Coordinates of C-alpha atoms in Angstrom, one line a residue:
Chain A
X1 CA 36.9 1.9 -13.6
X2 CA 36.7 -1.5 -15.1
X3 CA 38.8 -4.1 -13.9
X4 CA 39.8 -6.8 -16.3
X5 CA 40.5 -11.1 -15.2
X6 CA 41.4 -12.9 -17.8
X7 CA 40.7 -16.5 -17.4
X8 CA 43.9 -17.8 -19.1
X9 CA 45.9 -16.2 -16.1
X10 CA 43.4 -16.1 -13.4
X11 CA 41.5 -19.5 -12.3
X12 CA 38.0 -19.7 -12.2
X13 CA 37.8 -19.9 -8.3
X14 CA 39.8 -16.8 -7.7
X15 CA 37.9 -15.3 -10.5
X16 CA 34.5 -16.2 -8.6
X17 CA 35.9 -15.5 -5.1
X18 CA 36.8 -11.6 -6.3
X19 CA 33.6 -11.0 -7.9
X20 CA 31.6 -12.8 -4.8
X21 CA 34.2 -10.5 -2.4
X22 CA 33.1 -7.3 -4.5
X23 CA 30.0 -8.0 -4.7
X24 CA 29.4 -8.5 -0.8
X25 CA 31.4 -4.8 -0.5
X26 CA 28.5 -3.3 -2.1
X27 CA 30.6 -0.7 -4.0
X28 CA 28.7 -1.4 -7.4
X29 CA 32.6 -2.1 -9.3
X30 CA 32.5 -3.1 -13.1
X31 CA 34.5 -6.1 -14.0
X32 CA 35.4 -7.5 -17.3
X33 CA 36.3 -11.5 -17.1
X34 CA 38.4 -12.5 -20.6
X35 CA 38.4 -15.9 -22.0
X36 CA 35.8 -17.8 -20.1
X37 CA 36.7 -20.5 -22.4
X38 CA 32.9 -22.1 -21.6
X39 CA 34.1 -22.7 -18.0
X40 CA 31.2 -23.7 -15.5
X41 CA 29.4 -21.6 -12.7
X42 CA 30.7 -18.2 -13.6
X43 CA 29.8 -15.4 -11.7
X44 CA 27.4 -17.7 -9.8
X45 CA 26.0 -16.3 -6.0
X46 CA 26.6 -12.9 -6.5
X47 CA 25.1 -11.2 -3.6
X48 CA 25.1 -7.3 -4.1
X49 CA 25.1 -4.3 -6.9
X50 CA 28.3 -5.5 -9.8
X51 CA 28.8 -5.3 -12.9
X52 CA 30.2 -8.1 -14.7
X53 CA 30.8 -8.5 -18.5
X54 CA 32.2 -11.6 -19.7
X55 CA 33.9 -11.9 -23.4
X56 CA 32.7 -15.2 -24.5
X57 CA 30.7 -18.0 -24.3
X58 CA 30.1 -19.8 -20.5
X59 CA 29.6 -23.4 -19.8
X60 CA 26.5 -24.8 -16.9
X61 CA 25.1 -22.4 -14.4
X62 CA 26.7 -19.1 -15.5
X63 CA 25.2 -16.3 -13.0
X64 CA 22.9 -18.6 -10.8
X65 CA 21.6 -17.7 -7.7
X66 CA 22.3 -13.6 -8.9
X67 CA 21.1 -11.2 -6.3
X68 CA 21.1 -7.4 -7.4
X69 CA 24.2 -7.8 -9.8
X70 CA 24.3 -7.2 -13.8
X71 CA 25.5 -10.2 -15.9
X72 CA 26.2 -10.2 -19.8
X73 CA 27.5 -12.5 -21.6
X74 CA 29.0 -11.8 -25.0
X75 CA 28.3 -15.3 -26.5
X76 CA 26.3 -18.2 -25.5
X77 CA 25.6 -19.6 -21.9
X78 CA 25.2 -23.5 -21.1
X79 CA 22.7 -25.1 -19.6
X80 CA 21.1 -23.9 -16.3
X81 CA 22.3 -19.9 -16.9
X82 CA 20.7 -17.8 -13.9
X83 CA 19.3 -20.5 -12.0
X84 CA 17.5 -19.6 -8.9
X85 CA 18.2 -16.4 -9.8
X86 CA 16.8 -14.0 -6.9
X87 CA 17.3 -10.4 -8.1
X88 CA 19.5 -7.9 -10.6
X89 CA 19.9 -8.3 -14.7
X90 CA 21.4 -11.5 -16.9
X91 CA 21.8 -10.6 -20.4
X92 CA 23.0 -13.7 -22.9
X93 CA 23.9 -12.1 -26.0
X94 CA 23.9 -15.5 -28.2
X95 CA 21.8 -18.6 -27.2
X96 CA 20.9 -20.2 -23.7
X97 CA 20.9 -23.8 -23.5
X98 CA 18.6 -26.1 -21.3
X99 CA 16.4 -24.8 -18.5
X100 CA 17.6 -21.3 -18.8
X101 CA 16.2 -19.2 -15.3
X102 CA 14.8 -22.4 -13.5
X103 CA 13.6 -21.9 -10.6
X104 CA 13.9 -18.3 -10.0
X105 CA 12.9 -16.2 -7.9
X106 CA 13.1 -12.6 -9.2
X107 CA 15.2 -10.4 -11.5
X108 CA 15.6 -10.0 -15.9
X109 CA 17.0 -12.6 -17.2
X110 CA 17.0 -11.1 -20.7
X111 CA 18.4 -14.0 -23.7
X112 CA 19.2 -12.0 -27.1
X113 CA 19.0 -15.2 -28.8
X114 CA 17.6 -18.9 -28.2
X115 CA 16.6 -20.9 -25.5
X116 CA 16.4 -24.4 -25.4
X117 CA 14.2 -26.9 -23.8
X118 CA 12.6 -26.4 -20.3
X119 CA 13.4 -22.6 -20.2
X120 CA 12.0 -21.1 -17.1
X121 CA 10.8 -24.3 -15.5
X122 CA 9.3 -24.3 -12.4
X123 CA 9.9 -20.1 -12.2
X124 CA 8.8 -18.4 -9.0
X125 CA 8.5 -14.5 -10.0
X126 CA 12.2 -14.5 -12.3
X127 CA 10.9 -12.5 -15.7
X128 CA 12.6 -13.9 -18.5
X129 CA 12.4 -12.2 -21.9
X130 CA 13.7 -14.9 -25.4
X131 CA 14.1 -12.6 -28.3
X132 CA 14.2 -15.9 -30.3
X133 CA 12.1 -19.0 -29.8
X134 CA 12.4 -21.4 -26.5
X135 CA 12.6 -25.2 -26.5
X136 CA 9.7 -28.1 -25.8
X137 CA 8.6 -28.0 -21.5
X138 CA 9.5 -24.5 -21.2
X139 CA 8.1 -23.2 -17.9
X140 CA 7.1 -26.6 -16.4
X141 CA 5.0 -26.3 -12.9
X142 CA 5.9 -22.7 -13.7
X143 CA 4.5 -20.8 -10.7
X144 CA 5.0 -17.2 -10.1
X145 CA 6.7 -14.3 -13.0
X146 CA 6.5 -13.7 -16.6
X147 CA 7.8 -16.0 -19.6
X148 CA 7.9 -13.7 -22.9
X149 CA 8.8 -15.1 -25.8
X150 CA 9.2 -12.9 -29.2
X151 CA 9.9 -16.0 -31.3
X152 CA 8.3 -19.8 -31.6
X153 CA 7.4 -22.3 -28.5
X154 CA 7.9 -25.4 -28.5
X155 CA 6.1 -28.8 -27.4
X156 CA 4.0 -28.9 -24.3
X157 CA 4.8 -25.1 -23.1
X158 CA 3.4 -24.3 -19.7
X159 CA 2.3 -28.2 -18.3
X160 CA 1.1 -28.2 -15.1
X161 CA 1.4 -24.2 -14.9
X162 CA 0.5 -22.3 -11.9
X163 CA 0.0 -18.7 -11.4
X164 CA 3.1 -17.8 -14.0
X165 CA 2.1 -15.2 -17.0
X166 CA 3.1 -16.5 -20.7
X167 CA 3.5 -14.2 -23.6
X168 CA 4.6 -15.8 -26.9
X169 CA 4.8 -13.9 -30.2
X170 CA 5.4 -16.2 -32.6
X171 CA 3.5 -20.3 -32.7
X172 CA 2.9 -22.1 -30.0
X173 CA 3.9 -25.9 -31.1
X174 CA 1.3 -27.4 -28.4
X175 CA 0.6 -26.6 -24.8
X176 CA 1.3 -28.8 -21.8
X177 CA -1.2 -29.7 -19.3
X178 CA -3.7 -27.4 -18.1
X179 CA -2.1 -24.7 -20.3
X180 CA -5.0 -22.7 -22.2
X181 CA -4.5 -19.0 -24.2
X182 CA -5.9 -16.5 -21.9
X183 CA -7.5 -13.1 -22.9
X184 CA -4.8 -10.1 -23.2
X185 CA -6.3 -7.7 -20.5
X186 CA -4.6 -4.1 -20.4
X187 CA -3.3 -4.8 -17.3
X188 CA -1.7 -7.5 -19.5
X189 CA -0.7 -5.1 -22.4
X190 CA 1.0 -2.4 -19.3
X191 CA 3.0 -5.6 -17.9
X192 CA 4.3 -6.8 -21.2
X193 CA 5.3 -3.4 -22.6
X194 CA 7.8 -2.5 -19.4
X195 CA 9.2 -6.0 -19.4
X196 CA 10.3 -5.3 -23.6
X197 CA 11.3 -1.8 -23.0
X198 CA 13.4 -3.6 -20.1
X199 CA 15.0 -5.9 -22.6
X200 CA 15.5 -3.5 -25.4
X201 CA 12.6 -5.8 -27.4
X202 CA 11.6 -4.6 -30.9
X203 CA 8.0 -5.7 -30.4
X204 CA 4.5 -4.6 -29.9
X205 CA 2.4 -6.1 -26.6
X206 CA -0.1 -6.5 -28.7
X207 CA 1.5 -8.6 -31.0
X208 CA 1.4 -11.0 -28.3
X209 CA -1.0 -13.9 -27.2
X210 CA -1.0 -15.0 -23.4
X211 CA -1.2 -18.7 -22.0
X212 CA -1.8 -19.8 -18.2
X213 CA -3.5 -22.1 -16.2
X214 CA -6.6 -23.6 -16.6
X215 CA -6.4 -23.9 -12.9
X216 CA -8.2 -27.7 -13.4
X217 CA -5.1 -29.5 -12.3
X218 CA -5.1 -27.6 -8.6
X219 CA -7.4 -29.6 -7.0
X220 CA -8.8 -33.3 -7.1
X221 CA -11.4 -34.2 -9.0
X222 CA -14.0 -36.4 -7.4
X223 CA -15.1 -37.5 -10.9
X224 CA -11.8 -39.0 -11.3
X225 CA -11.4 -41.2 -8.0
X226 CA -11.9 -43.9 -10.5
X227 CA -9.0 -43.5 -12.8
X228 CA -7.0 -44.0 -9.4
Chain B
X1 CA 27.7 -38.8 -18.1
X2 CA 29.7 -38.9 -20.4
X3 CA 31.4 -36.7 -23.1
X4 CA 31.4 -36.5 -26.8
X5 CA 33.4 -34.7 -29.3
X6 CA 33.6 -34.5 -33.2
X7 CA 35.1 -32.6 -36.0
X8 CA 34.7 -32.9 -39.3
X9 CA 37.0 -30.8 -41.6
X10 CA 35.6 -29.0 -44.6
X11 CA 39.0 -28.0 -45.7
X12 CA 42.0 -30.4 -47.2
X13 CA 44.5 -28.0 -45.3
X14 CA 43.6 -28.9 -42.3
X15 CA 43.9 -32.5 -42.6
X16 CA 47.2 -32.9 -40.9
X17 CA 45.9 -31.1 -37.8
X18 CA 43.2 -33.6 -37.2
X19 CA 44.6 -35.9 -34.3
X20 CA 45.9 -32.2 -32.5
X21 CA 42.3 -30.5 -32.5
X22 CA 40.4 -33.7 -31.8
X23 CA 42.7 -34.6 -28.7
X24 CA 42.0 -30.8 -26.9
X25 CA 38.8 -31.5 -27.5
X26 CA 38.8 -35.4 -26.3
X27 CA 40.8 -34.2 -23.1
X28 CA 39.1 -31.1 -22.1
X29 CA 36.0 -33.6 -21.5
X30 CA 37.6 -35.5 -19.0
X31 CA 35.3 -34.0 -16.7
X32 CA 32.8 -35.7 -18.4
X33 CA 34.3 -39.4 -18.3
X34 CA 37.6 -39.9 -16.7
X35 CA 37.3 -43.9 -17.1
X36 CA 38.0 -44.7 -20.8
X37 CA 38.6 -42.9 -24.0
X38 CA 38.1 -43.8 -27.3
X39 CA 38.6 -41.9 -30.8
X40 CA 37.7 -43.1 -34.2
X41 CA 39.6 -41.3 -37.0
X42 CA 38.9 -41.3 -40.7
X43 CA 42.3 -41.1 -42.5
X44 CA 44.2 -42.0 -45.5
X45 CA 42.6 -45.6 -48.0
X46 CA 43.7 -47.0 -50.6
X47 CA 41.6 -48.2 -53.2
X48 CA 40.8 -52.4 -53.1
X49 CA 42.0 -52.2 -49.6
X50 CA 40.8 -52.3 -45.5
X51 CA 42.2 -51.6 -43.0
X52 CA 41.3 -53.8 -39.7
X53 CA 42.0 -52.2 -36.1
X54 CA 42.4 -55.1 -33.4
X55 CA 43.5 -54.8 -29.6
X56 CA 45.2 -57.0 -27.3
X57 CA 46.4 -56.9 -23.5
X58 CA 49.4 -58.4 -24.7
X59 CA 50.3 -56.8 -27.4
X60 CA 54.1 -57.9 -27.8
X61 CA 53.3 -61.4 -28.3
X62 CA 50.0 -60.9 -30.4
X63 CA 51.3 -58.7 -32.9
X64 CA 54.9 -60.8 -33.1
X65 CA 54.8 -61.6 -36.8
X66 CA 50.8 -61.0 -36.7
X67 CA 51.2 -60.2 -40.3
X68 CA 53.0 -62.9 -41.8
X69 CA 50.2 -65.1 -40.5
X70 CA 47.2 -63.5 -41.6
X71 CA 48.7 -63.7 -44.5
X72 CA 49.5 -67.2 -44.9
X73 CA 46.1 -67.4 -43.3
X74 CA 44.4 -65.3 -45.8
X75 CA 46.5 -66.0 -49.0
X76 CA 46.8 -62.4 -49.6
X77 CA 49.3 -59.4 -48.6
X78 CA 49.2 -58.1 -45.2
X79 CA 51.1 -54.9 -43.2
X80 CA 51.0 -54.2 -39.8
X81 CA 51.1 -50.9 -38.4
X82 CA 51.5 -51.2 -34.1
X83 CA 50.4 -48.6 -32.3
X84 CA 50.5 -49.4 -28.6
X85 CA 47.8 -51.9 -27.5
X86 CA 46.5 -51.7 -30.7
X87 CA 47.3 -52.9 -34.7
X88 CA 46.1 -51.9 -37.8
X89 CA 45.9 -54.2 -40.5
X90 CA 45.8 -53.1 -44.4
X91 CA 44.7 -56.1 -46.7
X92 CA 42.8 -56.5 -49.8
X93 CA 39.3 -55.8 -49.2
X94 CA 38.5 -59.5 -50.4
X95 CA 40.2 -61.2 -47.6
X96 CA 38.7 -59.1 -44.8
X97 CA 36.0 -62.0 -44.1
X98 CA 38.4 -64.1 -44.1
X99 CA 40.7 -62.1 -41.6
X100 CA 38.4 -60.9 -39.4
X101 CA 37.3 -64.6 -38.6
X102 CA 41.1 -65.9 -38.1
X103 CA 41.7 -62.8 -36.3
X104 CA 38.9 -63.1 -33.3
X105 CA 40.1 -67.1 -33.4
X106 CA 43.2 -66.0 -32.1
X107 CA 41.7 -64.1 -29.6
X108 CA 42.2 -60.4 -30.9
X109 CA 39.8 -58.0 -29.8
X110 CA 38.3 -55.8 -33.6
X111 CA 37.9 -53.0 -32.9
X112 CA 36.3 -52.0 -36.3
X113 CA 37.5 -52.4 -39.8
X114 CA 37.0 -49.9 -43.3
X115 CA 38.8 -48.4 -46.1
X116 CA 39.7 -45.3 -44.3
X117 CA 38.6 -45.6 -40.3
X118 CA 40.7 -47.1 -37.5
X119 CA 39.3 -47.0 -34.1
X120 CA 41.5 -46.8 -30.7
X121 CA 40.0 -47.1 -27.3
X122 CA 41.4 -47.8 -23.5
X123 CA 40.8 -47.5 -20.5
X124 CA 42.3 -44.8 -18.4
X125 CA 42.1 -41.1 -18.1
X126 CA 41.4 -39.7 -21.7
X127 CA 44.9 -37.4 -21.8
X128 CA 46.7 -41.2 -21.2
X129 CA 45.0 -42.9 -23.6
X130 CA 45.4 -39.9 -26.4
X131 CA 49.4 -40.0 -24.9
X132 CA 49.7 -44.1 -25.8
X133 CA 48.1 -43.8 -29.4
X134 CA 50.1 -41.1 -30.4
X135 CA 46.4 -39.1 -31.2
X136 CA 48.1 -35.7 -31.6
X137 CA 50.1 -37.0 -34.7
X138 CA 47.1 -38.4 -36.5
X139 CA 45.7 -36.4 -39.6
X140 CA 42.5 -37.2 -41.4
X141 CA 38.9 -35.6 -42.8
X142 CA 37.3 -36.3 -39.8
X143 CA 37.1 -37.7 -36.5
X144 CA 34.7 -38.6 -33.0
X145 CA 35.8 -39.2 -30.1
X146 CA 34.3 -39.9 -26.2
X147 CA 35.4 -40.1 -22.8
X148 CA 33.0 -42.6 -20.8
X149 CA 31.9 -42.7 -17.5
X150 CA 30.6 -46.3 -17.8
X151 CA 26.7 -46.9 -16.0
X152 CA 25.4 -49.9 -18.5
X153 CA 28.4 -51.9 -18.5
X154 CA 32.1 -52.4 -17.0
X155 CA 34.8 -50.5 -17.7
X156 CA 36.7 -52.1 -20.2
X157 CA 38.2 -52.0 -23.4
X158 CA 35.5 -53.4 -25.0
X159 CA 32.9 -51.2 -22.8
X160 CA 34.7 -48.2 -24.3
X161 CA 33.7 -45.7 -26.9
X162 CA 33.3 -45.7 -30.4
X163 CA 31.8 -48.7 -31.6
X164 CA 32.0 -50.2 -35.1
X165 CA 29.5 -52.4 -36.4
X166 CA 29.8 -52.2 -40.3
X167 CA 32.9 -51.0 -42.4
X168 CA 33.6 -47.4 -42.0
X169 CA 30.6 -47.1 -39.6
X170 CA 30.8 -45.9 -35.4
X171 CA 28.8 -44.4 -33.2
X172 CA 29.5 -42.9 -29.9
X173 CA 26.7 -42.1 -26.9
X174 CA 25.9 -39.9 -24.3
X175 CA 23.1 -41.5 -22.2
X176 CA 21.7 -44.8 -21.7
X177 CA 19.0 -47.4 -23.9
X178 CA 16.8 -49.0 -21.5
X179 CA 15.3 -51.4 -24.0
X180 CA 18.9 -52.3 -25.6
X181 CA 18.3 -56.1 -24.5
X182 CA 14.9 -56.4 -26.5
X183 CA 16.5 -54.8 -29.6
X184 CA 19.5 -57.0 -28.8
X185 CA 17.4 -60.2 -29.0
X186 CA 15.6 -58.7 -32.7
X187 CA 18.7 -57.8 -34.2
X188 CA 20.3 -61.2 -33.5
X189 CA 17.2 -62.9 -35.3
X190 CA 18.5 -61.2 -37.7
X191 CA 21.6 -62.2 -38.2
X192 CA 22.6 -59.1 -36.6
X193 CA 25.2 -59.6 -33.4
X194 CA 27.3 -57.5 -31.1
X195 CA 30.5 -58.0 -29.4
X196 CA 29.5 -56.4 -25.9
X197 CA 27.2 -56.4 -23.5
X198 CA 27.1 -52.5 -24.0
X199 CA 23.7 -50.6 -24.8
X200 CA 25.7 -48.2 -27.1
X201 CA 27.0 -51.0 -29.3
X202 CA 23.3 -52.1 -29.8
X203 CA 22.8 -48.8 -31.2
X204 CA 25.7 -48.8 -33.4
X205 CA 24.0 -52.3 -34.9
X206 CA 21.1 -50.8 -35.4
X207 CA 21.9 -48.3 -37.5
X208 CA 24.1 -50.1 -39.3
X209 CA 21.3 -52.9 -40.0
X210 CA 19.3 -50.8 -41.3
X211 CA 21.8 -49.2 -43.7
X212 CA 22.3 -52.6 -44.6
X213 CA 18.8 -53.3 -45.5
X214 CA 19.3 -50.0 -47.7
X215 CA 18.2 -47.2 -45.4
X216 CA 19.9 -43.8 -46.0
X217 CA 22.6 -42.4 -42.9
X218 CA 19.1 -39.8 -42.5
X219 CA 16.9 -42.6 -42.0
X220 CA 18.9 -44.8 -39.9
X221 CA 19.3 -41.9 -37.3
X222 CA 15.8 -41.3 -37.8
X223 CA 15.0 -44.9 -37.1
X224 CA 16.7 -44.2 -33.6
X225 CA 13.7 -42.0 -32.5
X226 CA 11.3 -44.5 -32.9
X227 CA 12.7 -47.5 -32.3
X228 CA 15.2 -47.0 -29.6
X229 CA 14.3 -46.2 -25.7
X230 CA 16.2 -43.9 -23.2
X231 CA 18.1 -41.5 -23.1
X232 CA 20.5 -40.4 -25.8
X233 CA 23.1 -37.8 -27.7
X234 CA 24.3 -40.2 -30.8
X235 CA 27.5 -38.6 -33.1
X236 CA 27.9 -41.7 -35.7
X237 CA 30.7 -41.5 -38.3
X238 CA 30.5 -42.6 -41.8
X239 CA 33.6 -43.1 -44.5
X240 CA 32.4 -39.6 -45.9
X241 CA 31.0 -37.6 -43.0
X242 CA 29.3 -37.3 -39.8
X243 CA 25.4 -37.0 -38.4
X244 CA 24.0 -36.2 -35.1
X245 CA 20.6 -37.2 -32.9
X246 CA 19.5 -36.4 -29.6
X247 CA 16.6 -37.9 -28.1
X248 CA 13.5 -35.9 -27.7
X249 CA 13.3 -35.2 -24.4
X250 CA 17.1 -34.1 -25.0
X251 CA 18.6 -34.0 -21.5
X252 CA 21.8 -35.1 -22.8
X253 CA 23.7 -31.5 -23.9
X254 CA 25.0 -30.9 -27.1
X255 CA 26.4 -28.0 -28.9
X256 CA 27.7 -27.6 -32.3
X257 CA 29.9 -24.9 -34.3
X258 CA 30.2 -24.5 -37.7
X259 CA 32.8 -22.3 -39.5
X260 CA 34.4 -22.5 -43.7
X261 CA 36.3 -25.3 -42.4
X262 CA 34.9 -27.4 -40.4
X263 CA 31.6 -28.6 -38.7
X264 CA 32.5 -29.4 -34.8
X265 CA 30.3 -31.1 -32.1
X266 CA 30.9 -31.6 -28.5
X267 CA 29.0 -32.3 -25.2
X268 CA 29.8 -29.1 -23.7
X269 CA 31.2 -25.3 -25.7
X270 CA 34.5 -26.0 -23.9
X271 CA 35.4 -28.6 -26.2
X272 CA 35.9 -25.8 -28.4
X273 CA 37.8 -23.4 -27.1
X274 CA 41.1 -24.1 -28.8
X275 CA 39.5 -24.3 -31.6
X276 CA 40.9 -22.1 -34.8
X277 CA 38.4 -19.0 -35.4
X278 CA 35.6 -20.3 -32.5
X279 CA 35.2 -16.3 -31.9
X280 CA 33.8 -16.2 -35.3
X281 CA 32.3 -19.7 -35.8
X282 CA 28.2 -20.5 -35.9
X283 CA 27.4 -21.9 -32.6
X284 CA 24.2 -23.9 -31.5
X285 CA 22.3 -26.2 -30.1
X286 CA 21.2 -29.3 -31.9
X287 CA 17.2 -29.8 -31.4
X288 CA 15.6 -32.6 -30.2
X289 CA 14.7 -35.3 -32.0
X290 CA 16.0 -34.2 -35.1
X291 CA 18.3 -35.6 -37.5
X292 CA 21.6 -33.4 -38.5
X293 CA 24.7 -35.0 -41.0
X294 CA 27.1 -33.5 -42.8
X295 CA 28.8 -35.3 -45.9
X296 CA 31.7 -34.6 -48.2

């Protein structure tokens, strides 16, 4: 059973509280919010198996901090969707904006369309699958999880990466600091082919290059002490 | 933070609806800036003549028979229109030199001047301000708006949102210029001065100077790239349309929607949410540094 809140008679606290409340009762309910209106911090700090579909577009920090749940939303989610995202499934039908996943820790966060600058910075083991293309600093200082990308990178993808994997598709418009391309192992190919068959991905591993770290950047370089 | 809205209608019908859709938009970004509010609509001309928007604390004893002495000032025909703190002016487009001049003698605070825009900004929460102008009942082809929580200057009428600084031309901001004094100092060597002490209204003169010197709407914004530091989300209004720019590191949010009758922009997609036919519209994010307008 599905139950329905409709945000033009329910306010966005109670409509957090319930699904926070359900959530914590571990009964794995499915719940169907209505006219989100591109309100802020939907379905944010879920902890536990739910099932939450909203109707519409969402304003900042839709689903962050998701442990175990399933989020979808049928439009397109505001800056910071899924942040510090821990565990469980966001889906953004339309477009993500600004640092989409940041900081996360674990989980799909799976974006149908676009994501905008500084998408996945500073990840920690979150997998993040763009069917479109992803704005300039995406995964910043990125450290742990896998960045896939079936469309276009922008500037500076990957500066100061650590030990995050990067799959890109389409170009890559120029890579950040100690970001190099990386050989595709089959290892590579395996990881790559469950993460698109997770997100429903039309696309072919190998069509894919992979970036990480040069490692340079981890420790100091004595040769440099002068530049100090 | 601040907030930004625009609309521009593709579609005469829609004309009289202007004010309505642009003030759920203007108040739904409260949030953003709860200390001033400012709108600059695009209405109604009439060819030959101007229309010149001027504010004043006192309003019933500035605008007392305001009229009859720009005109004797002017030597040319003169109405008034009062709307709150604020006038509009209509006079022959020869005399608006003239006008303007006698007008800021007198202590009148412009607050822009064209053949079709008039500008109205306050201080005060942004569903107050829209209440006092009446915003609701104002039609037109298009419109941009902003509520401002102020960090370069005071809060003031003056400090507010949009700013005019050429006929039919305003520009409103999310962000902050850090080298708006430099560009301050090179504009006024060229003749080029602002009313404020605001980093936005520098930005405003720029682009205006350099449609002046015969830049196109496209390469002034352009110009704002290159020559201007910090951080920024410009919406700039023209007498036939409106263009967008972020800055390219692009912090500053943005989203725009685009249906068969109008092009919309706002700071955050709530803006748009009372919006006719948003299910069905085109909704996305501006990209950095890159230059978008939209002209009748």
């Amino acid at each position: 059973m599905t139950t329905t809140l409709d945000m033009t008679a329910t306010e966005l606290r109670e409509v957090n509280t319930t699904l926070q409340a359900a959530a914590k009762a571990q009964a794995n309910e499915a719940f169907e919010i209505t006219n989100p209106r591109g309100s802020h911090a939907m379905a944010c700090g879920l902890d536990g198996p739910l099932s939450v579909t909203i109707k519409g577009s969402t304003g900042y920090y839709c689903a962050g901090m998701n442990k175990e749940a399933t989020v979808t939303v049928e439009g397109s989610a505001g800056p910071g969707v899924a942040e510090n995202m821990m565990s469980g499934v966001v889906t953004i039908e339309g477009d993500a904006s600004q640092y989409a996943g940041a900081t996360g820790h674990g989980g799909l966060l799976n974006i149908k369309g676009n994501a905008s600058s500084r998408c996945g910075i500073s990840m920690k083991g979150i997998d993040i699958v763009v069917h479109g293309n992803i704005g300039h600093m995406s995964a910043f200082m990125a450290q742990k999880g896998n960045l896939v990308v079936l469309g276009d990178a922008g500037d500076a993808l990957g500066d100061s990466l650590y030990e995050a994997r990067l799959f890109v598709r389409g170009n890559v418009k120029s890579l950040g600091a100690d970001c190099i391309e990386k050989e595709m192992r089959p290892e590579h190919i395996e990881i790559l082919k469950e993460l698109l068959e997770k997100a429903g991905a039309d696309a072919k591993p190998e069509e894919f290059k992979r970036y990480g770290s040069a490692r340079k950047l981890y420790n100091f370089n004595i040769d440099h002490a002068d530049e100090y | 933070m601040c907030g930004i809205v625009g609309l521009f209608l593709k579609k005469d019908e829609l004309r009289p609806q202007l004010g309505d859709l642009l003030t759920d938009m203007l108040i739904t970004m409260t949030d953003r800036g709860p200390d001033s509010a400012g709108i600059a609509i695009y209405g109604d001309e009439t060819d030959g003549m101007v229309k010149i928007t001027v504010q004043s604390d006192t309003p019933a004893e500035a605008f007392a028979d305001l009229d009859a002495a720009v005109c004797a000032a002017v030597d040319a025909p003169v109405t008034i229109k009062v709307v709150d703190t604020h006038a509009v002016l209509t006079l022959p487009e020869a005399a608006e030199k003239d006008a303007i001049a006698y007008l800021e003698e007198k202590g009148l605070r412009i607050m822009g001047s064209g053949a079709s825009m008039e500008i109205y900004k306050e201080t005060g929460l942004p569903k107050d301000v829209a209440a006092r102008f009446g915003l609701r009942n104002m039609g037109g082809s298009h419109g941009i708006g902003h509520t401002r929580m102020a960090t370069e200057s005071a809060v003031t009428t003056m400090g507010a949102h949009p700013f005019s600084t050429a006929d039919d031309q305003c520009l409103v901001h999310n962000g902050s210029l850090s080298n708006h004094n430099q560009m301050r100092r090179k504009l006024a060597k060229k003749g080029v001065f602002t009313r404020s002490e605001n980093d936005t209204e520098v930005g405003a003169a720029y682009i205006s100077s350099r449609i002046a010197d015969g830049a196109s709407l496209g390469e002034a914004l352009e110009g704002t790239i290159e020559d201007l530091d910090g951080f920024f989300t410009f919406v700039t209004g023209t007498k036939n349309g409106f263009g967008v720019v972020r800055d390219p590191i692009a912090c500053k949010p943005a989203v725009m929607a685009e249906t068969e009758d109008y092009v919309a922009f706002a700071s955050e997609y709530r803006a748009f949410a009372d919006l006719p036919g948003i299910e069905a519209a085109r909704v996305w994010e501006p990209e950095p540094a890159t230059v978008y307008f939209w002209e009748r």
